[in-house]
């Protein structure tokens, strides 16, 4: 079906006591894996890509956001599930505007270098543009700490101030708010300590749906509790890349690919296809999260 509104999905989730997942993809097979999983569980889903990666200045090969937007849109059109398409955490307005014009119906700008006034007026502009094009805007107030696995450290973040968040939402007009409540970006080992009282307080003061980033680093029980308190979108990314890597690592460790027909290893799609196995590994993780956040069997209700 055609893309559905991300805030429509979130509001349905909020009213029915579950959360909808945003599972961040990076290419065609990973985004298809997310839809495989959602179809398997009859779940609404938010698909999309990370603007900070696609637009990264460190890229040695330039990417064109149009390819990603059109791809996501085509995938949504060819499934019966209600799907929204998010361009998440882009660091430039230019990328977001191009994304809106190539099919994304939800966008999020990320920067922690702007003053709150600058951040508010920038989001105001994005809201105006996105709404005109039938899309919605998510923003984050507070700052999630970042985990760095190579140095085993976590940067200092800043929890969301409920009054500041409420004021920002009112002034900017954003449609969804990502919050910092103990959740950690990119965290794999250990568990983030979620501040449930802060979630309760934010839920009371902030008028738009709340989003929990850093889903990978949160325990299953804490995720369930956060959802029960009104978190209606959960972002998951890191664990999907980890599952993909592990699957390929296992395959290469167990097969002598130098003596195999490369078409069987890549591209034929049979039982020996390494990339099909990796796609399945992503889908399995997505299914697991869909069950935890409660969106299984909700697609037909929307
Ligand atoms: Zn995030």
CSV table of C-alpha atoms and ligand atoms in Angstrom, one decimal:
chain,number,residue,atom,x,y,z
A,1,UNK,CA,0.0,0.0,0.0
A,2,UNK,CA,1.0,3.6,-0.2
A,3,UNK,CA,3.1,5.0,2.7
A,4,UNK,CA,1.2,5.8,5.9
A,5,UNK,CA,1.9,8.6,8.3
A,6,UNK,CA,4.5,7.8,10.9
A,7,UNK,CA,2.6,9.8,13.5
A,8,UNK,CA,-0.6,7.9,12.5
A,9,UNK,CA,1.2,4.7,13.3
A,10,UNK,CA,2.5,6.1,16.6
A,11,UNK,CA,-0.8,7.4,17.7
A,12,UNK,CA,-2.4,4.0,17.0
A,13,UNK,CA,0.3,2.4,19.0
A,14,UNK,CA,-0.2,4.8,21.9
A,15,UNK,CA,-3.9,4.2,22.0
A,16,UNK,CA,-3.5,0.5,21.9
A,17,UNK,CA,-0.6,0.0,24.4
A,18,UNK,CA,2.2,-1.0,22.1
A,19,UNK,CA,5.1,0.6,20.2
A,20,UNK,CA,5.9,0.6,16.6
A,21,UNK,CA,9.6,-0.2,15.7
A,22,UNK,CA,11.9,1.8,13.5
A,23,UNK,CA,14.5,-0.6,12.2
A,24,UNK,CA,17.3,1.2,10.5
A,25,UNK,CA,18.5,-0.3,7.3
A,26,UNK,CA,21.6,0.6,5.2
A,27,UNK,CA,21.0,-1.0,1.8
A,28,UNK,CA,18.4,-3.0,-0.2
A,29,UNK,CA,18.7,-6.4,1.5
A,30,UNK,CA,18.6,-4.9,5.0
A,31,UNK,CA,15.5,-2.9,4.4
A,32,UNK,CA,13.9,-6.0,2.8
A,33,UNK,CA,14.8,-8.0,5.8
A,34,UNK,CA,12.8,-5.5,8.0
A,35,UNK,CA,9.8,-5.9,5.8
A,36,UNK,CA,10.2,-9.8,5.8
A,37,UNK,CA,10.0,-9.7,9.6
A,38,UNK,CA,7.0,-7.3,9.7
A,39,UNK,CA,5.1,-9.5,7.2
A,40,UNK,CA,5.9,-12.6,9.2
A,41,UNK,CA,4.5,-11.0,12.3
A,42,UNK,CA,1.7,-9.0,10.7
A,43,UNK,CA,3.2,-5.8,12.3
A,44,UNK,CA,3.1,-2.2,11.3
A,45,UNK,CA,6.6,-0.9,10.8
A,46,UNK,CA,8.8,2.1,10.2
A,47,UNK,CA,11.5,1.5,7.6
A,48,UNK,CA,14.2,3.8,6.6
A,49,UNK,CA,17.8,4.9,6.6
A,50,UNK,CA,20.3,6.8,8.8
A,51,UNK,CA,21.0,10.2,7.3
A,52,UNK,CA,24.2,10.5,9.4
A,53,UNK,CA,25.5,7.4,7.5
A,54,UNK,CA,24.2,8.1,4.0
A,55,UNK,CA,25.3,11.7,4.2
A,56,UNK,CA,28.5,11.0,6.1
A,57,UNK,CA,31.5,13.1,5.0
A,58,UNK,CA,33.7,10.1,5.7
A,59,UNK,CA,32.1,8.2,2.8
A,60,UNK,CA,34.6,7.3,0.1
A,61,UNK,CA,31.8,6.6,-2.4
A,62,UNK,CA,29.2,9.3,-2.5
A,63,UNK,CA,25.5,8.2,-2.2
A,64,UNK,CA,22.5,9.8,-3.7
A,65,UNK,CA,19.6,10.0,-1.2
A,66,UNK,CA,17.1,9.7,-4.1
A,67,UNK,CA,18.0,6.0,-4.6
A,68,UNK,CA,17.1,5.3,-1.0
A,69,UNK,CA,13.9,7.3,-1.0
A,70,UNK,CA,12.6,5.6,-4.2
A,71,UNK,CA,13.6,2.2,-3.0
A,72,UNK,CA,11.8,2.6,0.3
A,73,UNK,CA,8.7,3.9,-1.4
A,74,UNK,CA,8.6,1.0,-3.8
A,75,UNK,CA,9.0,-1.5,-1.0
A,76,UNK,CA,6.2,0.1,0.9
A,77,UNK,CA,4.0,0.0,-2.2
A,78,UNK,CA,4.6,-3.7,-2.6
A,79,UNK,CA,3.6,-4.8,0.9
A,80,UNK,CA,0.1,-5.0,2.4
A,81,UNK,CA,1.5,-3.7,5.7
A,82,UNK,CA,1.1,-0.1,6.9
A,83,UNK,CA,4.6,1.3,6.5
A,84,UNK,CA,6.2,4.7,7.1
A,85,UNK,CA,9.5,5.7,5.6
A,86,UNK,CA,11.9,7.7,7.8
A,87,UNK,CA,15.1,9.5,7.0
A,88,UNK,CA,16.6,9.4,10.5
A,89,UNK,CA,19.1,11.7,12.1
A,90,UNK,CA,20.5,13.6,9.1
A,91,UNK,CA,23.1,16.2,9.9
A,92,UNK,CA,22.2,18.6,7.0
A,93,UNK,CA,18.9,20.2,6.0
A,94,UNK,CA,19.9,19.7,2.4
A,95,UNK,CA,19.8,16.0,2.7
A,96,UNK,CA,16.4,16.1,4.4
A,97,UNK,CA,14.8,18.3,1.8
A,98,UNK,CA,16.2,16.0,-1.0
A,99,UNK,CA,14.9,13.0,1.1
A,100,UNK,CA,11.4,14.6,1.2
A,101,UNK,CA,11.4,15.0,-2.5
A,102,UNK,CA,12.4,11.4,-3.1
A,103,UNK,CA,9.7,9.7,-1.1
A,104,UNK,CA,10.5,9.8,2.6
A,105,UNK,CA,7.4,10.8,4.6
A,106,UNK,CA,9.2,11.3,7.9
A,107,UNK,CA,12.4,13.1,8.7
A,108,UNK,CA,14.6,13.9,11.6
A,109,UNK,CA,17.4,16.5,11.9
A,110,UNK,CA,20.2,15.9,14.4
A,111,UNK,CA,22.7,18.4,15.7
A,112,UNK,CA,23.9,19.2,19.2
A,113,UNK,CA,25.9,22.3,18.1
A,114,UNK,CA,22.9,24.6,17.8
A,115,UNK,CA,21.4,26.8,20.5
A,116,UNK,CA,17.8,25.9,21.5
A,117,UNK,CA,16.6,29.0,19.6
A,118,UNK,CA,18.4,28.0,16.4
A,119,UNK,CA,17.3,24.4,16.8
A,120,UNK,CA,13.7,25.5,17.3
A,121,UNK,CA,13.6,27.7,14.3
A,122,UNK,CA,15.3,25.1,12.1
A,123,UNK,CA,12.7,22.5,13.1
A,124,UNK,CA,9.9,25.0,12.5
A,125,UNK,CA,11.2,25.4,8.9
A,126,UNK,CA,11.4,21.6,8.5
A,127,UNK,CA,7.9,21.1,9.9
A,128,UNK,CA,6.5,23.7,7.5
A,129,UNK,CA,8.2,22.1,4.5
A,130,UNK,CA,7.5,18.5,5.5
A,131,UNK,CA,3.8,19.2,6.2
A,132,UNK,CA,3.4,20.9,2.9
A,133,UNK,CA,4.7,17.7,1.3
A,134,UNK,CA,2.6,15.4,3.4
A,135,UNK,CA,5.4,14.3,5.7
A,136,UNK,CA,6.1,14.6,9.4
A,137,UNK,CA,9.1,15.6,11.6
A,138,UNK,CA,10.8,14.0,14.6
A,139,UNK,CA,13.3,15.9,16.7
A,140,UNK,CA,15.3,15.1,19.9
A,141,UNK,CA,15.5,17.2,23.0
A,142,UNK,CA,18.3,16.3,25.5
A,143,UNK,CA,21.2,14.3,24.2
A,144,UNK,CA,21.6,10.5,24.2
A,145,UNK,CA,25.1,9.4,25.3
A,146,UNK,CA,27.0,7.5,22.6
A,147,UNK,CA,28.6,4.1,23.3
A,148,UNK,CA,32.0,3.4,21.7
A,149,UNK,CA,32.7,-0.3,21.5
A,150,UNK,CA,36.3,0.1,20.4
A,151,UNK,CA,37.3,2.0,23.5
A,152,UNK,CA,34.5,0.5,25.7
A,153,UNK,CA,33.4,4.0,26.8
A,154,UNK,CA,30.1,5.9,26.9
A,155,UNK,CA,30.1,9.6,26.3
A,156,UNK,CA,28.3,12.0,28.6
A,157,UNK,CA,24.7,12.7,27.5
A,158,UNK,CA,22.1,15.0,28.9
A,159,UNK,CA,18.6,13.8,30.0
A,160,UNK,CA,15.6,15.5,28.5
A,161,UNK,CA,14.2,18.4,30.6
A,162,UNK,CA,10.4,18.0,30.5
A,163,UNK,CA,9.6,21.7,30.6
A,164,UNK,CA,12.1,22.5,27.9
A,165,UNK,CA,10.8,19.6,25.8
A,166,UNK,CA,7.2,20.8,26.1
A,167,UNK,CA,8.1,24.3,25.2
A,168,UNK,CA,10.2,23.2,22.2
A,169,UNK,CA,7.3,21.0,20.9
A,170,UNK,CA,4.8,23.8,21.2
A,171,UNK,CA,7.1,26.4,19.5
A,172,UNK,CA,8.5,24.2,16.7
A,173,UNK,CA,5.4,22.2,15.9
A,174,UNK,CA,7.3,18.9,15.6
A,175,UNK,CA,5.2,15.7,15.3
A,176,UNK,CA,7.2,13.4,17.5
A,177,UNK,CA,9.8,13.8,20.2
A,178,UNK,CA,12.8,11.6,20.8
A,179,UNK,CA,13.9,11.7,24.5
A,180,UNK,CA,17.0,11.0,26.5
A,181,UNK,CA,15.9,9.0,29.5
A,182,UNK,CA,18.9,6.8,30.2
A,183,UNK,CA,18.9,5.2,26.7
A,184,UNK,CA,22.3,5.1,24.9
A,185,UNK,CA,23.1,5.3,21.2
A,186,UNK,CA,25.1,2.4,19.7
A,187,UNK,CA,25.1,0.5,23.1
A,188,UNK,CA,25.5,-3.3,22.8
A,189,UNK,CA,27.1,-4.7,26.0
A,190,UNK,CA,25.5,-3.9,29.3
A,191,UNK,CA,22.1,-2.4,29.8
A,192,UNK,CA,21.1,1.2,29.7
A,193,UNK,CA,19.4,2.3,32.9
A,194,UNK,CA,16.0,3.7,32.0
A,195,UNK,CA,14.6,6.5,34.1
A,196,UNK,CA,10.9,5.5,34.2
A,197,UNK,CA,9.8,8.5,36.4
A,198,UNK,CA,11.2,10.8,33.7
A,199,UNK,CA,9.2,8.9,31.1
A,200,UNK,CA,6.0,9.4,33.2
A,201,UNK,CA,6.7,13.1,33.6
A,202,UNK,CA,7.5,13.6,29.9
A,203,UNK,CA,4.3,11.7,28.9
A,204,UNK,CA,2.3,14.2,31.0
A,205,UNK,CA,4.0,17.4,29.8
A,206,UNK,CA,4.7,16.7,26.1
A,207,UNK,CA,1.8,16.7,23.7
A,208,UNK,CA,3.3,14.6,20.9
A,209,UNK,CA,4.2,10.9,20.7
A,210,UNK,CA,7.5,10.0,22.4
A,211,UNK,CA,10.4,8.0,20.8
A,212,UNK,CA,13.0,5.8,22.4
A,213,UNK,CA,16.2,5.6,20.5
A,214,UNK,CA,19.0,3.1,21.3
A,215,UNK,CA,16.7,0.1,21.5
A,216,UNK,CA,19.6,-2.3,21.2
A,217,UNK,CA,21.0,-1.4,24.6
A,218,UNK,CA,17.8,-1.7,26.6
A,219,UNK,CA,16.8,-4.9,28.3
A,220,UNK,CA,13.6,-6.6,27.2
A,221,UNK,CA,11.8,-6.0,30.5
A,222,UNK,CA,12.8,-2.3,30.5
A,223,UNK,CA,11.6,-2.0,26.9
A,224,UNK,CA,8.2,-3.4,27.8
A,225,UNK,CA,7.9,-1.1,30.8
A,226,UNK,CA,8.9,2.0,28.7
A,227,UNK,CA,6.2,1.0,26.2
A,228,UNK,CA,3.6,0.5,28.9
A,229,UNK,CA,4.4,4.1,30.1
A,230,UNK,CA,3.7,5.5,26.7
A,231,UNK,CA,6.8,5.2,24.5
A,232,UNK,CA,5.2,4.5,21.2
A,233,UNK,CA,8.2,4.3,18.8
A,234,UNK,CA,11.4,2.3,19.5
A,235,UNK,CA,14.5,2.7,17.3
A,236,UNK,CA,16.7,-0.3,16.7
A,237,UNK,CA,19.8,-0.2,14.5
A,238,UNK,CA,23.1,-1.4,16.0
A,239,UNK,CA,22.0,-5.0,16.7
A,240,UNK,CA,20.8,-5.4,13.1
A,241,UNK,CA,24.3,-4.6,11.7
A,242,UNK,CA,25.8,-6.9,14.4
A,243,UNK,CA,23.5,-9.8,13.4
A,244,UNK,CA,24.4,-9.3,9.8
A,245,UNK,CA,28.2,-9.2,10.5
A,246,UNK,CA,28.0,-12.3,12.7
A,247,UNK,CA,26.1,-14.3,10.0
A,248,UNK,CA,28.7,-13.4,7.4
A,249,UNK,CA,31.6,-14.1,9.8
A,250,UNK,CA,30.2,-17.6,10.6
A,251,UNK,CA,29.6,-18.3,6.9
A,252,UNK,CA,33.2,-17.4,5.9
A,253,UNK,CA,34.5,-19.3,8.9
A,254,UNK,CA,32.7,-22.5,7.9
A,255,UNK,CA,33.1,-22.5,4.1
A,256,UNK,CA,36.0,-22.6,1.7
A,257,UNK,CA,34.6,-20.0,-0.6
A,258,UNK,CA,37.7,-20.0,-2.8
A,259,UNK,CA,36.6,-23.4,-4.0
A,260,UNK,CA,32.9,-22.6,-4.3
A,261,UNK,CA,31.0,-21.2,-7.3
A,262,UNK,CA,30.7,-17.5,-6.4
A,263,UNK,CA,27.2,-17.4,-7.8
A,264,UNK,CA,26.1,-19.8,-5.2
A,265,UNK,CA,27.7,-17.7,-2.5
A,266,UNK,CA,26.3,-14.4,-3.7
A,267,UNK,CA,23.3,-13.7,-5.8
A,268,UNK,CA,21.6,-17.0,-6.6
A,269,UNK,CA,19.5,-16.9,-3.5
A,270,UNK,CA,19.7,-20.6,-2.7
A,271,UNK,CA,20.4,-22.2,0.6
A,272,UNK,CA,24.2,-21.6,0.1
A,273,UNK,CA,23.8,-17.9,-0.5
A,274,UNK,CA,25.7,-16.0,2.2
A,275,UNK,CA,23.7,-12.8,1.8
A,276,UNK,CA,20.4,-14.6,2.1
A,277,UNK,CA,21.6,-16.0,5.4
A,278,UNK,CA,22.6,-12.5,6.6
A,279,UNK,CA,19.3,-11.1,5.5
A,280,UNK,CA,17.5,-13.8,7.6
A,281,UNK,CA,19.7,-13.0,10.6
A,282,UNK,CA,18.5,-9.4,10.4
A,283,UNK,CA,14.9,-10.5,10.1
A,284,UNK,CA,15.1,-12.7,13.1
A,285,UNK,CA,16.3,-9.8,15.3
A,286,UNK,CA,13.5,-7.6,14.0
A,287,UNK,CA,10.9,-10.3,14.8
A,288,UNK,CA,12.3,-10.5,18.3
A,289,UNK,CA,11.9,-6.8,18.8
A,290,UNK,CA,8.4,-6.7,17.3
A,291,UNK,CA,7.3,-9.2,19.8
A,292,UNK,CA,8.9,-7.3,22.7
A,293,UNK,CA,7.3,-4.0,21.9
A,294,UNK,CA,4.0,-5.5,21.1
A,295,UNK,CA,3.3,-4.6,17.5
A,296,UNK,CA,2.8,-8.2,16.4
A,297,UNK,CA,-0.7,-8.8,14.8
A,298,UNK,CA,-1.5,-5.1,14.8
A,299,UNK,CA,-1.2,-4.3,11.1
A,300,UNK,CA,-4.7,-5.2,10.2
A,301,UNK,CA,-6.1,-3.0,12.9
A,302,UNK,CA,-4.8,0.2,11.2
B,1,LIG,ZN1,19.0,7.5,17.3
